[in-house]
XYZ file of C-alpha atoms in Angstrom:
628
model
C 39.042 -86.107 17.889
C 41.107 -85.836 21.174
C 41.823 -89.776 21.511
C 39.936 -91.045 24.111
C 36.226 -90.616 23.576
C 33.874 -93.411 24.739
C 37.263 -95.928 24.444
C 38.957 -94.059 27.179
C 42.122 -93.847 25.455
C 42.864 -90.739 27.606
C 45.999 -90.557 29.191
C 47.523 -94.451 29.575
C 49.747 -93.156 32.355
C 46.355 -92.719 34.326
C 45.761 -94.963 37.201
C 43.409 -97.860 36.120
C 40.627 -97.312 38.640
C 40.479 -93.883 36.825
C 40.738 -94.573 33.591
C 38.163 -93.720 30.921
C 35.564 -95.694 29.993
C 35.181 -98.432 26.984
C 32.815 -99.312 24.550
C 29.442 -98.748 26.416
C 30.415 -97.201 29.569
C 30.629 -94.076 28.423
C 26.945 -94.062 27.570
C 24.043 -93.207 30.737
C 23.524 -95.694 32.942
C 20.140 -97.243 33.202
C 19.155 -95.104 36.304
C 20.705 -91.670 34.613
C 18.474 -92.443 31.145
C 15.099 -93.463 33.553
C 15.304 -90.062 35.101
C 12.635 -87.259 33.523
C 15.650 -84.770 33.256
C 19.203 -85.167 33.082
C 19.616 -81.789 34.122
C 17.799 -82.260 37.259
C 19.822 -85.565 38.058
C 21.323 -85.591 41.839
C 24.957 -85.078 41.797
C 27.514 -85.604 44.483
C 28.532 -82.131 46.448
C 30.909 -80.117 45.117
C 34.185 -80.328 46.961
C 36.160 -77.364 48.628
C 38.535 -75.843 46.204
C 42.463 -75.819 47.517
C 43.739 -72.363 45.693
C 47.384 -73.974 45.610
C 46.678 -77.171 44.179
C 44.144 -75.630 41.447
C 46.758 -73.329 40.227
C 49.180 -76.374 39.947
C 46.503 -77.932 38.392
C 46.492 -74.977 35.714
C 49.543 -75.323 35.180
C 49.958 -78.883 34.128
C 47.580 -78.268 31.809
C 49.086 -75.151 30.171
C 52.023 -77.381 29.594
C 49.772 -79.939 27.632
C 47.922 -77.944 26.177
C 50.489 -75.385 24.586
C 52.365 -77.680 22.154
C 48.677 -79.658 21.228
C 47.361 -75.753 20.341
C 50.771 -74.937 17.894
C 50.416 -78.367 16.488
C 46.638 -78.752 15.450
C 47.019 -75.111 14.266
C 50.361 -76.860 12.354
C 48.423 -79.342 11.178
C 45.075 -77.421 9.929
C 47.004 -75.549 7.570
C 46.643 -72.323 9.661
C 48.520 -70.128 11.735
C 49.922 -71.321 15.073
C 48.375 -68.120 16.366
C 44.661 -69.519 15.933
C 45.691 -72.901 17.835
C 46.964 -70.591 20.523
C 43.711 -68.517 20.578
C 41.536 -71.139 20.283
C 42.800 -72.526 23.570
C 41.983 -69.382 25.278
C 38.875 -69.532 24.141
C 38.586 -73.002 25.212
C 39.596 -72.029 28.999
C 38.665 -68.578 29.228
C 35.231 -68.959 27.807
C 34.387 -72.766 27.985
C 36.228 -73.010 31.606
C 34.038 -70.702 32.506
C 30.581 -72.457 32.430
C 28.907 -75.092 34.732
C 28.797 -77.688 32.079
C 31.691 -79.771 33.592
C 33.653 -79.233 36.225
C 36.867 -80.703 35.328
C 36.895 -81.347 31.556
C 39.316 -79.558 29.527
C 38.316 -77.395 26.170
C 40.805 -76.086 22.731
C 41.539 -77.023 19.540
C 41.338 -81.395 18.781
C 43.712 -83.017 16.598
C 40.947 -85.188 15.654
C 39.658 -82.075 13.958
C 42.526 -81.261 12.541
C 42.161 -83.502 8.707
C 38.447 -81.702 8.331
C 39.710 -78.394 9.044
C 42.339 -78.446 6.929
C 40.002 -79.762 4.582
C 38.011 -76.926 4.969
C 41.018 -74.473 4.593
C 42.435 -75.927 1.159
C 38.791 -75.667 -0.023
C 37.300 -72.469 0.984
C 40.483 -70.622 2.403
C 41.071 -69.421 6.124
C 38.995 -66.309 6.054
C 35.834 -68.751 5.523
C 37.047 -70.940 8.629
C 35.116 -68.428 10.890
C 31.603 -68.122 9.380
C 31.983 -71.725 9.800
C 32.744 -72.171 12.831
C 30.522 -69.664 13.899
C 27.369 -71.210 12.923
C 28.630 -74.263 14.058
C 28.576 -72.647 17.443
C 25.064 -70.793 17.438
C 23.505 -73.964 16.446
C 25.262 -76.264 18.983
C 23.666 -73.490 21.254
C 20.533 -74.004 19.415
C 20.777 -77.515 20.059
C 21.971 -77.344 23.964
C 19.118 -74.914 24.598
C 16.194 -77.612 23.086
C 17.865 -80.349 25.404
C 19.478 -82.060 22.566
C 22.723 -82.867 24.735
C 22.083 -86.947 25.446
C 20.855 -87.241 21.478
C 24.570 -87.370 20.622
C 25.016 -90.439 22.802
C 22.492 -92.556 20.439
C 25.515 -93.504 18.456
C 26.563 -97.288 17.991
C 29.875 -97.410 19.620
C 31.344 -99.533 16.976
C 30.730 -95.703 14.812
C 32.267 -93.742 17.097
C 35.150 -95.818 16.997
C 35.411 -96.238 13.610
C 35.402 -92.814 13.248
C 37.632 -91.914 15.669
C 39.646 -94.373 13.628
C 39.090 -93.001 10.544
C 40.246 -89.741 11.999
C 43.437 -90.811 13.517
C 45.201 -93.255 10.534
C 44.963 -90.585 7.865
C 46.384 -87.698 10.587
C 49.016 -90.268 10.957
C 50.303 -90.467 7.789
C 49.914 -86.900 6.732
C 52.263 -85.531 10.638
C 54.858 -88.401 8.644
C 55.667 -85.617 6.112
C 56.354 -82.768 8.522
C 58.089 -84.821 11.306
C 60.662 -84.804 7.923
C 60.428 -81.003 7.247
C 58.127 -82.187 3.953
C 55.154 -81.493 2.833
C 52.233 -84.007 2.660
C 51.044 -84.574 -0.696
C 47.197 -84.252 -0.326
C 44.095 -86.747 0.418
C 45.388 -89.600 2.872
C 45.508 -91.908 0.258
C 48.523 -90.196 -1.238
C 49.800 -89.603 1.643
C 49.819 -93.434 2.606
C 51.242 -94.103 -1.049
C 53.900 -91.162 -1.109
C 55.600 -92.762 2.490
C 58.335 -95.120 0.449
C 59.455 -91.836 -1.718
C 59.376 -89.875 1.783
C 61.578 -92.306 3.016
C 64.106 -92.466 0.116
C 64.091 -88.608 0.277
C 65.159 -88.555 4.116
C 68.354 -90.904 3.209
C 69.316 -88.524 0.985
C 69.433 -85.025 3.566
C 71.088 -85.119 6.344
C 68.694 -82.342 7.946
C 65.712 -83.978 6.969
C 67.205 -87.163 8.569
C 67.692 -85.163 11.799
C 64.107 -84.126 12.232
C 62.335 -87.344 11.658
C 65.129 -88.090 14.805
C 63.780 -85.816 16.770
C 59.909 -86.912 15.606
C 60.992 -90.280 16.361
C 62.162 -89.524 19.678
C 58.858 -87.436 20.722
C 57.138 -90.214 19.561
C 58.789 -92.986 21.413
C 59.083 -90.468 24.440
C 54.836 -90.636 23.850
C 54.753 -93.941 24.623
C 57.386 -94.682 27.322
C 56.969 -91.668 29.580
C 54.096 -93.272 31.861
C 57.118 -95.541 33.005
C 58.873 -92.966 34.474
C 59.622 -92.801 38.345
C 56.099 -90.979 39.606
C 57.641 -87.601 40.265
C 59.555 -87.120 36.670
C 56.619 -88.788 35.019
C 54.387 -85.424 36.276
C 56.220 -83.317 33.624
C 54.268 -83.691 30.372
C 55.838 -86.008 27.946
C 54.990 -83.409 24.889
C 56.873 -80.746 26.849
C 59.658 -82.884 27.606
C 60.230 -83.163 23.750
C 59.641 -79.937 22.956
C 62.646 -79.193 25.333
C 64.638 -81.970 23.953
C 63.689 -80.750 20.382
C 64.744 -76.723 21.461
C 68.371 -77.684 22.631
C 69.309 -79.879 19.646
C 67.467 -77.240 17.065
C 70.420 -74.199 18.737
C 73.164 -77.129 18.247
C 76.086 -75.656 15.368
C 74.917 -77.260 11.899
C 71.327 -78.261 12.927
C 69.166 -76.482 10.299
C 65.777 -78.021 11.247
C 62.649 -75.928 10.673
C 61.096 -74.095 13.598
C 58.056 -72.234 14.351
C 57.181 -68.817 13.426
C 54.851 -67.093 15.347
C 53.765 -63.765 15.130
C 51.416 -61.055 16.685
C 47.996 -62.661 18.183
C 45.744 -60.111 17.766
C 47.307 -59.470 13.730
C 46.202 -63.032 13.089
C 42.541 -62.212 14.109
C 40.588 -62.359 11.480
C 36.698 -61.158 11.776
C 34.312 -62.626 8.744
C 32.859 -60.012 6.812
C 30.317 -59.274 4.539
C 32.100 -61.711 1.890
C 32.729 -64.153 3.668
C 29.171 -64.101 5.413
C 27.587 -64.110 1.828
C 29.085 -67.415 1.267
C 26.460 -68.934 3.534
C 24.234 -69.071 0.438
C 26.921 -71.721 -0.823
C 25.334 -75.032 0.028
C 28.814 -77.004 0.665
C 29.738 -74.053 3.437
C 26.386 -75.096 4.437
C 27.682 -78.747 4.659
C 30.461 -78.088 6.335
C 28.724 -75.672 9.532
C 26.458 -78.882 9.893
C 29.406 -81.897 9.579
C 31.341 -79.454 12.161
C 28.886 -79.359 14.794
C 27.783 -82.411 15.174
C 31.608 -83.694 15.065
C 32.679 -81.232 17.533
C 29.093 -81.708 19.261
C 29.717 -85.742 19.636
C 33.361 -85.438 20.699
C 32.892 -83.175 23.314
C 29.854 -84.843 24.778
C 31.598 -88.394 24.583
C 34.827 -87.022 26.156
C 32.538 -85.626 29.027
C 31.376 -89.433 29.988
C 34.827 -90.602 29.575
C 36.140 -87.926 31.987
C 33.208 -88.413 34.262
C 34.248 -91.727 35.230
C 37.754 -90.271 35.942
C 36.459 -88.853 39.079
C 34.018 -88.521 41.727
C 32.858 -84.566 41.862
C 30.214 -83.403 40.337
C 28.947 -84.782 37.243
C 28.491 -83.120 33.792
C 25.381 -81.414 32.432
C 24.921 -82.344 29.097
C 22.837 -79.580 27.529
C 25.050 -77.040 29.692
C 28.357 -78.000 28.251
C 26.480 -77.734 24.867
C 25.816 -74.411 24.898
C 29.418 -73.735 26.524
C 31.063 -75.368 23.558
C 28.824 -73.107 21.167
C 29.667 -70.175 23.578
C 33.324 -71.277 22.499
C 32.767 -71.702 19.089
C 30.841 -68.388 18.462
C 33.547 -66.567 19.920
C 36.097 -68.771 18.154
C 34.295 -67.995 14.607
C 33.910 -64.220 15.446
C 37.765 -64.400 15.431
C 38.540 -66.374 12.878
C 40.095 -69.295 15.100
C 40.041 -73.110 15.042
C 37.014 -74.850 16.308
C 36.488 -75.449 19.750
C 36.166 -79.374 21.566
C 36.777 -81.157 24.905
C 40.262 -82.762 24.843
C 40.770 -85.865 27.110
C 44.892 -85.233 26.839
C 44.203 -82.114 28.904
C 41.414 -82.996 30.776
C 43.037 -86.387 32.460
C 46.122 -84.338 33.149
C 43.379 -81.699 34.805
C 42.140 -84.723 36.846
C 45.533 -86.084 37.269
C 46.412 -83.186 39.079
C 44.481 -83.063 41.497
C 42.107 -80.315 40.320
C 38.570 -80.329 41.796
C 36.976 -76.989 40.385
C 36.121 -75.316 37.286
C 38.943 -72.813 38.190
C 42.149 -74.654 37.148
C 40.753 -75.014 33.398
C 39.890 -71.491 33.294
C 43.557 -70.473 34.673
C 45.142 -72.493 31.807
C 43.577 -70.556 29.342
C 44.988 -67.429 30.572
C 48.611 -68.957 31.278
C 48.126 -69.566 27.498
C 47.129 -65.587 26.627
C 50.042 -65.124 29.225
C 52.548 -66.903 26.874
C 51.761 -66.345 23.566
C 51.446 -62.494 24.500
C 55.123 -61.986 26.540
C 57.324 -64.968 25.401
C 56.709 -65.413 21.738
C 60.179 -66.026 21.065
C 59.751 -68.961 22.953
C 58.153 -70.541 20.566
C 59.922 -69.486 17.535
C 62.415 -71.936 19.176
C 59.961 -74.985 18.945
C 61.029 -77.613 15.998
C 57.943 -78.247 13.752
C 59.255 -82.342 13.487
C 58.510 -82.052 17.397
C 54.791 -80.726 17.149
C 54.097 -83.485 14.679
C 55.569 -86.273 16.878
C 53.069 -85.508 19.103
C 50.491 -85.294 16.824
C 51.206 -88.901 15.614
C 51.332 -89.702 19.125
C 47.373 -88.322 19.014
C 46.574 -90.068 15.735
C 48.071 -93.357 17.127
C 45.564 -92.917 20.433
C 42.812 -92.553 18.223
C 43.515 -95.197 15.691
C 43.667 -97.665 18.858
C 44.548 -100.736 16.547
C 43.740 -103.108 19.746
C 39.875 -102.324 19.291
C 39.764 -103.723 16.112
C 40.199 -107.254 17.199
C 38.389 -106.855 20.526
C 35.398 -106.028 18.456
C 35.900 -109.008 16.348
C 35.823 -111.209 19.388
C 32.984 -109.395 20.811
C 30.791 -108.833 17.837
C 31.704 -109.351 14.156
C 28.354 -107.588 12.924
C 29.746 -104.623 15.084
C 33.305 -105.541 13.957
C 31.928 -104.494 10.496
C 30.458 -101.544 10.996
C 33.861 -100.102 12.871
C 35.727 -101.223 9.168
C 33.515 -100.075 7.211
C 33.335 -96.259 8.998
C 37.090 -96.077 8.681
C 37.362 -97.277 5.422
C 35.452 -95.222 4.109
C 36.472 -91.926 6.189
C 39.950 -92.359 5.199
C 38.895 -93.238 1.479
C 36.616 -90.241 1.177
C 35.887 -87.764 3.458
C 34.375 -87.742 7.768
C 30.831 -86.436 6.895
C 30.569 -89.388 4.061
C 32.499 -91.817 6.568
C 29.733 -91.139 9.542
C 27.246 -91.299 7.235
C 27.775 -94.631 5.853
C 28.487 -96.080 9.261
C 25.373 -94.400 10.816
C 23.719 -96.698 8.246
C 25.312 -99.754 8.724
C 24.655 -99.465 12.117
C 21.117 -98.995 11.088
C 20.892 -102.214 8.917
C 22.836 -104.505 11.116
C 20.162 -103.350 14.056
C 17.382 -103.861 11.768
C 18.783 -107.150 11.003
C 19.104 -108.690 14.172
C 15.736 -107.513 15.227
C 14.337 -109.249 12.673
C 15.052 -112.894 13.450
C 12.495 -115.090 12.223
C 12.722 -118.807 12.812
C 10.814 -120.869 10.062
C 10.610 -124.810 10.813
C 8.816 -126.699 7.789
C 8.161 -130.538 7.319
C 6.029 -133.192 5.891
C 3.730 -135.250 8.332
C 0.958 -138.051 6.534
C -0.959 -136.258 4.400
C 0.210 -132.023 6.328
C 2.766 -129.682 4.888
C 3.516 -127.941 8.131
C 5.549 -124.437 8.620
C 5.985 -123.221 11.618
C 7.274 -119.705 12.498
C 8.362 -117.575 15.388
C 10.445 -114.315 16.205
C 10.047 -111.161 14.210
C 8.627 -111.884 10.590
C 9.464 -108.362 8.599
C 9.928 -107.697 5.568
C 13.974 -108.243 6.033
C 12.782 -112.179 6.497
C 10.238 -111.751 3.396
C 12.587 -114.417 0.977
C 13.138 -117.263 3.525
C 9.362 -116.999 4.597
C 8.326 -116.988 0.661
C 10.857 -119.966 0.416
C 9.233 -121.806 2.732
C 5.780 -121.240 1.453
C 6.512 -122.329 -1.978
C 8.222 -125.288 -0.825
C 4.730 -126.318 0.772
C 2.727 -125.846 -2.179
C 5.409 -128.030 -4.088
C 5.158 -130.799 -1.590
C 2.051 -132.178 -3.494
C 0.191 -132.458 0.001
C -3.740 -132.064 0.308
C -3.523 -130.146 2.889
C -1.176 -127.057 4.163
C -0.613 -125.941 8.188
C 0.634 -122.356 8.713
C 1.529 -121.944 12.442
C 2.109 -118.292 13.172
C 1.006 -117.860 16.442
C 4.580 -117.834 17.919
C 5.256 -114.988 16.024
C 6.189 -111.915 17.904
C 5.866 -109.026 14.719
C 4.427 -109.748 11.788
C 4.435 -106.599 9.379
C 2.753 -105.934 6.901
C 4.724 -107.428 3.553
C 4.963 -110.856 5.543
C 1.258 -110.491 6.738
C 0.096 -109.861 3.221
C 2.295 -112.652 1.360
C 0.974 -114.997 3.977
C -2.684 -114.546 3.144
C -2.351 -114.060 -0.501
C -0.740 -118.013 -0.438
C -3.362 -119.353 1.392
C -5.885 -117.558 -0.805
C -4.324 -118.887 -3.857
C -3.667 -122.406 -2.466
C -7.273 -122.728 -1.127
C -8.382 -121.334 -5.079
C -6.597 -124.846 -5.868
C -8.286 -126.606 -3.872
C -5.660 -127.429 -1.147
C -6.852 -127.336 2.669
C -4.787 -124.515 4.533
C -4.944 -124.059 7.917
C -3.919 -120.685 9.095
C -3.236 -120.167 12.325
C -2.047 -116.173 12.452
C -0.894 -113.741 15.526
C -3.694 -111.603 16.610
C -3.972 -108.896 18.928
C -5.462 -111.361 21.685
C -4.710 -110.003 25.453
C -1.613 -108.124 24.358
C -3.202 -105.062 25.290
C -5.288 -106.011 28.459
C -2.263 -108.195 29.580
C -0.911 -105.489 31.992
C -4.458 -105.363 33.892
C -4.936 -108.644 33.798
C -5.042 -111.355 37.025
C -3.381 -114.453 36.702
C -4.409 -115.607 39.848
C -8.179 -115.209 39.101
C -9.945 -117.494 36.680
C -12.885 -116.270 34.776
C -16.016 -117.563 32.483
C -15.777 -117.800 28.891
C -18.556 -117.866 26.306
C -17.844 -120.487 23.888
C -18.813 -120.391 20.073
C -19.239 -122.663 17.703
C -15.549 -124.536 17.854
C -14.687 -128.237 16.776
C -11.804 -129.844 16.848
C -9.775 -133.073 17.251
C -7.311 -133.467 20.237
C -3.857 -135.287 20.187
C -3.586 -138.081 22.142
C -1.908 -136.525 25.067
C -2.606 -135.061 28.598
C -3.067 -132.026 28.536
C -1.479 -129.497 31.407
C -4.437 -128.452 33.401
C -3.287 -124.469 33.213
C -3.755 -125.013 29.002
C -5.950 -122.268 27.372
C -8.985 -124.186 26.486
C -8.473 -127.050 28.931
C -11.099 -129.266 30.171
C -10.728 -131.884 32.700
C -13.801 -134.107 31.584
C -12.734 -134.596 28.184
C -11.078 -137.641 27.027
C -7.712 -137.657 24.887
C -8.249 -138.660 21.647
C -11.787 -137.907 21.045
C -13.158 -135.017 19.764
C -14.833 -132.281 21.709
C -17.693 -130.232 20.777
C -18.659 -127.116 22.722
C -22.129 -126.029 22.642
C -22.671 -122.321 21.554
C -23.595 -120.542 24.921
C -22.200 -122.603 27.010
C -19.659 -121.187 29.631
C -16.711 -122.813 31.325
C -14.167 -121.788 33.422
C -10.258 -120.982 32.331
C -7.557 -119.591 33.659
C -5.817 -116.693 31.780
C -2.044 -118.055 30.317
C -0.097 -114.941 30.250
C 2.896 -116.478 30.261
C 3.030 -117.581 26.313
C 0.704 -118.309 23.536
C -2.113 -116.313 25.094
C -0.315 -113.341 24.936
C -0.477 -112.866 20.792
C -3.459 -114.818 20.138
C -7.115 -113.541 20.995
C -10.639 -114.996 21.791
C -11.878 -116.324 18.131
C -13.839 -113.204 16.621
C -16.618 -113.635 13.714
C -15.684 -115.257 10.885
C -12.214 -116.557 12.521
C -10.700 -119.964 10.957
C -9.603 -121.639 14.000
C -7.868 -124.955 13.525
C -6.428 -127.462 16.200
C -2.773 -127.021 16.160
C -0.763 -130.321 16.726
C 1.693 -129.665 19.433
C 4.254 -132.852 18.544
C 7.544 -131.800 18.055
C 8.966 -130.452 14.516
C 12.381 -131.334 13.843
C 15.048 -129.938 15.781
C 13.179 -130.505 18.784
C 11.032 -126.902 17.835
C 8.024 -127.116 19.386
C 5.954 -123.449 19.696
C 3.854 -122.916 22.790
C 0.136 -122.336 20.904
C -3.242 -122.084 22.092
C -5.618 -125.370 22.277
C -9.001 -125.768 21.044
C -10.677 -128.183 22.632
């Protein structure tokens, strides 16, 4: 992906007070989700454009963006030509559309792994059905107001896969920052670095273009030092002039980049190609590239959002602008289409304030590529992929790891476990698997079911509160069992803290005291009913209001009771038991405030039982309704 995402690992050079967002900020707030449509939302005017400083503007970017578009094409295994034409696209076509104002579209190194992927697998001619349907159904899904569903992803995820993306592209820019060749999947990449290394030693010209890697690289990280006016010029350009002048030095024999003829590396699908849509694993791939391309774009459009003040973006807009990209991308045969934060910060570091100074970059690009292509025949290919590690280091962002494990370790997991497995198998299989970790660990924590059980005279009690599901089913049949084995005559079951009882719990529950009351055993079962739960939100607290009492007995504690309990009643004495007479009405006031709230008025054929309110151990003691 392009590095920054929802971490806002954008450009570190950027002032902090504009910096893109971590972890959760790059999600809606609570007052943008509350609102009926997104769309609709308020946002602040649009400020007047200054023509100078927008064409400046487009012209920082250009310089970003040109090296990024010849080394993703680099790295997908394709033509530098489709990197180039893909960031056209991206400005020309994407620029172009009220989506967002200032974010910044072309070809992602975090892409680059699947699409070369794609390219070993089904060849380049296939690359453009792909990402062709990729882009009518990201249309498809902008146009159904499907933009905010990408932002229903656990964070911990999307950084694990941003992760997962950026170690492996890592490793694999090692081998051409030598002038080698990577040996395949990442994990022979990451095993073939020690014979990489030995091979280097051993040629001298090899040795002097992992130099010149190196020194992109380090340039990568240092540059935001930089006095303020040298540290305008991108660092990636910098290197690539660096790299030019030491590639035309006597006896320097490092490999460049050849670059031919845009329009011959067009490539329109044709009928072939097209009938390969009845393959199920092209299939696979139009559906693992849009919602990849779909999630990155959307999450760099929050991060950059909170790098400025204008106008903010529209989700379901910039949807359908990245399929308008990718369709027209596909139809040529290019790389896929995303937002890149790299070019977009620089946008907003620039001072740009319009939609016009991303569209200009893409035709500075056409500009380029179309009168100076010896230019970039010039460019050292070790260069392009020092920048690329550069990208994969930004995405890797090894300082989330333990952040997460300080901040959540269930979380912490799910991040390891998405990388792990993207960089042992493959990014549709990585999301996947993280997607349902995310899943269980949710499921998990919502499910937390407290179970307090002890032996009192001649009472097994267990008492239980939280969420009872069927996640909780083994501790709650442990603690059943254990009160059957206590030997006790008699069995109390207090549920009525319980907050969600499903059905598995609900049905083990009442099969035990079934079979225990076959035996012989007294069980009282007090369970969670549906009680006020529904009326709650019309009822009066300050009112009270008569009750007709059935047939109830019981025997109270001996304590006082608070006069705002359930079934209080001042004239009865602690201690002794109280027997209402069927008919009868008294007066109550409604307790919304606990017990009342998940247990009802007694209805025919109820079991009501007293439920002793002393203290369990560990001072547990569940707020329950009274009988008196």
């Amino acid at each position: 992906m392009s590095g920054a995402h929802a971490r806002g690992r954008g450009d570190r050079a950027a002032p902090k007070a504009r910096r893109g967002p971590r972890s959760s900020e790059a999600f809606p707030t609570r007052s943008e989700a509350s609102l009926p449509r997104s769309e609709a939302s308020p946002t602040p005017k649009v400020p007047k454009s200054d023509l100078a400083t927008e064409i400046t503007a487009s012209l920082v970017v250009f310089l970003v963006a040109l090296p990024l578009c010849i080394g993703v094409a680099v790295a997908s295994g394709v033509p530098a030509e489709l990197g180039i034409i893909s960031g056209v696209i991206g400005g020309l076509v994407v620029g172009a559309v009220r989506g967002s104002t200032l974010q910044v579209s072309g070809p992602a190194a975090g892409l680059a792994a699947l699409v070369a992927e794609t390219v070993a697998e089904h060849g380049v001619a296939m690359l453009g059905v792909i990402v062709l349907g990729s882009g009518i159904l990201q249309i498809v899904l902008g146009v159904v107001r499907l933009g905010r569903m990408f932002q229903a992803i656990s964070i911990a995820v999307v950084q694990g896969m941003l992760a997962g993306i950026g170690l492996p592209l890592m490793f694999s820019q090692l081998y051409p920052m030598a002038d080698d060749k990577a040996p395949g999947t990442p994990v022979e990449n990451m095993a073939g670095v020690p014979g990489l290394l030995a091979d280097v030693l051993a040629d001298r010209q090899a040795m002097t273009a992992l130099l010149l890697g190196i020194v992109t690289v380090v340039l990568s990280f240092v540059w935001k030092k930089a006095p303020g006016p040298v540290r305008k010029v991108p660092a990636a350009l910098v290197a690539v002039g660096i790299g030019i002048a030491v590639a035309a030095l006597p006896g320097v024999e490092v490999k460049t980049l050849q670059v031919g003829n845009l329009l011959a590396a067009v490539q329109v699908p044709g009928a072939e190609q097209f009938a390969g849509l009845a393959d199920a694993a092209i299939i696979t791939s139009i559906l693992t590239f849009t919602v990849i391309a779909s999630a990155e774009s959307l999450f760099t459009a929050a991060a950059v959002d909170r790098m400025h003040s204008g106008p903010r973006t529209r989700y379901n807009t910039e949807l359908v602008a990245q399929g308008a990209g990718n369709t027209i991308a596909g139809i040529l045969g290019a790389l896929p289409v995303t937002a890149v934060v790299a070019r977009s910060s620089a946008n907003v570091q620039a001072g740009a304030r319009t939609r016009l100074s991303r569209t200009l970059h893409g035709l500075w690009l056409l500009a380029f590529a179309l009168l100076l292509p010896q230019v970039l025949a010039l460019i050292p290919i070790s260069v392009l992929a020092g920048v690329l590690v550069h990208s994969g280091w930004k995405l890797l962002a090894p300082g989330e790891f333990p952040k997460m494990w300080r901040q959540d370790r269930g979380e912490f997991v799910v991040m390891t476990v998405t990388t792990l497995v993207i960089v042992a198998t493959a990014l549709l299989e990585g999301v996947l698997v993280g997607l349902a970790a995310g899943i269980v660990l949710a499921a998990l924590r919502m499910s937390q079911t407290v179970i307090r059980q002890h032996v009192e005279d001649d009472t097994a009690k267990v008492v239980m509160a939280g969420n009872a599901t069927f996640l909780r089913l083994p501790n709650v049949i442990e603690a059943l069992e254990s009160a059957a084995a206590s030997g006790k005559p008699r069995i109390r079951l207090d549920l009525t803290a319980v907050t969600h009882l499903d059905h598995a719990c609900r049905n083990q529950v009442e099969e035990f005291t079934a079979q225990q009351r076959g035996r012989g055993l007294r069980v009282e079962l007090l369970m969670p009913g549906p009680g006020l739960t529904a009326a709650a939100p019309h009822a009066d607290a300050s009112r009270t209001t008569a009750t007709t009492v059935t047939a109830v007995t019981a025997t109270v504690g001996d304590r006082t009771f608070d006069p705002t309990d359930k079934w209080h009643d001042a004239s009865r004495t602690p201690g002794t038991p109280s027997t209402r007479t069927p008919g009868t009405t008294r007066t109550r006031t409604p307790d919304l405030s606990g017990a009342e709230m998940f247990a009802g008025e007694p209805g025919p054929g109820a079991e009501w039982f007293y439920l002793d309110t002393r203290p369990v151990p560990d001072d547990y003691a569940p707020r329950s309704p009274l009988v008196g």
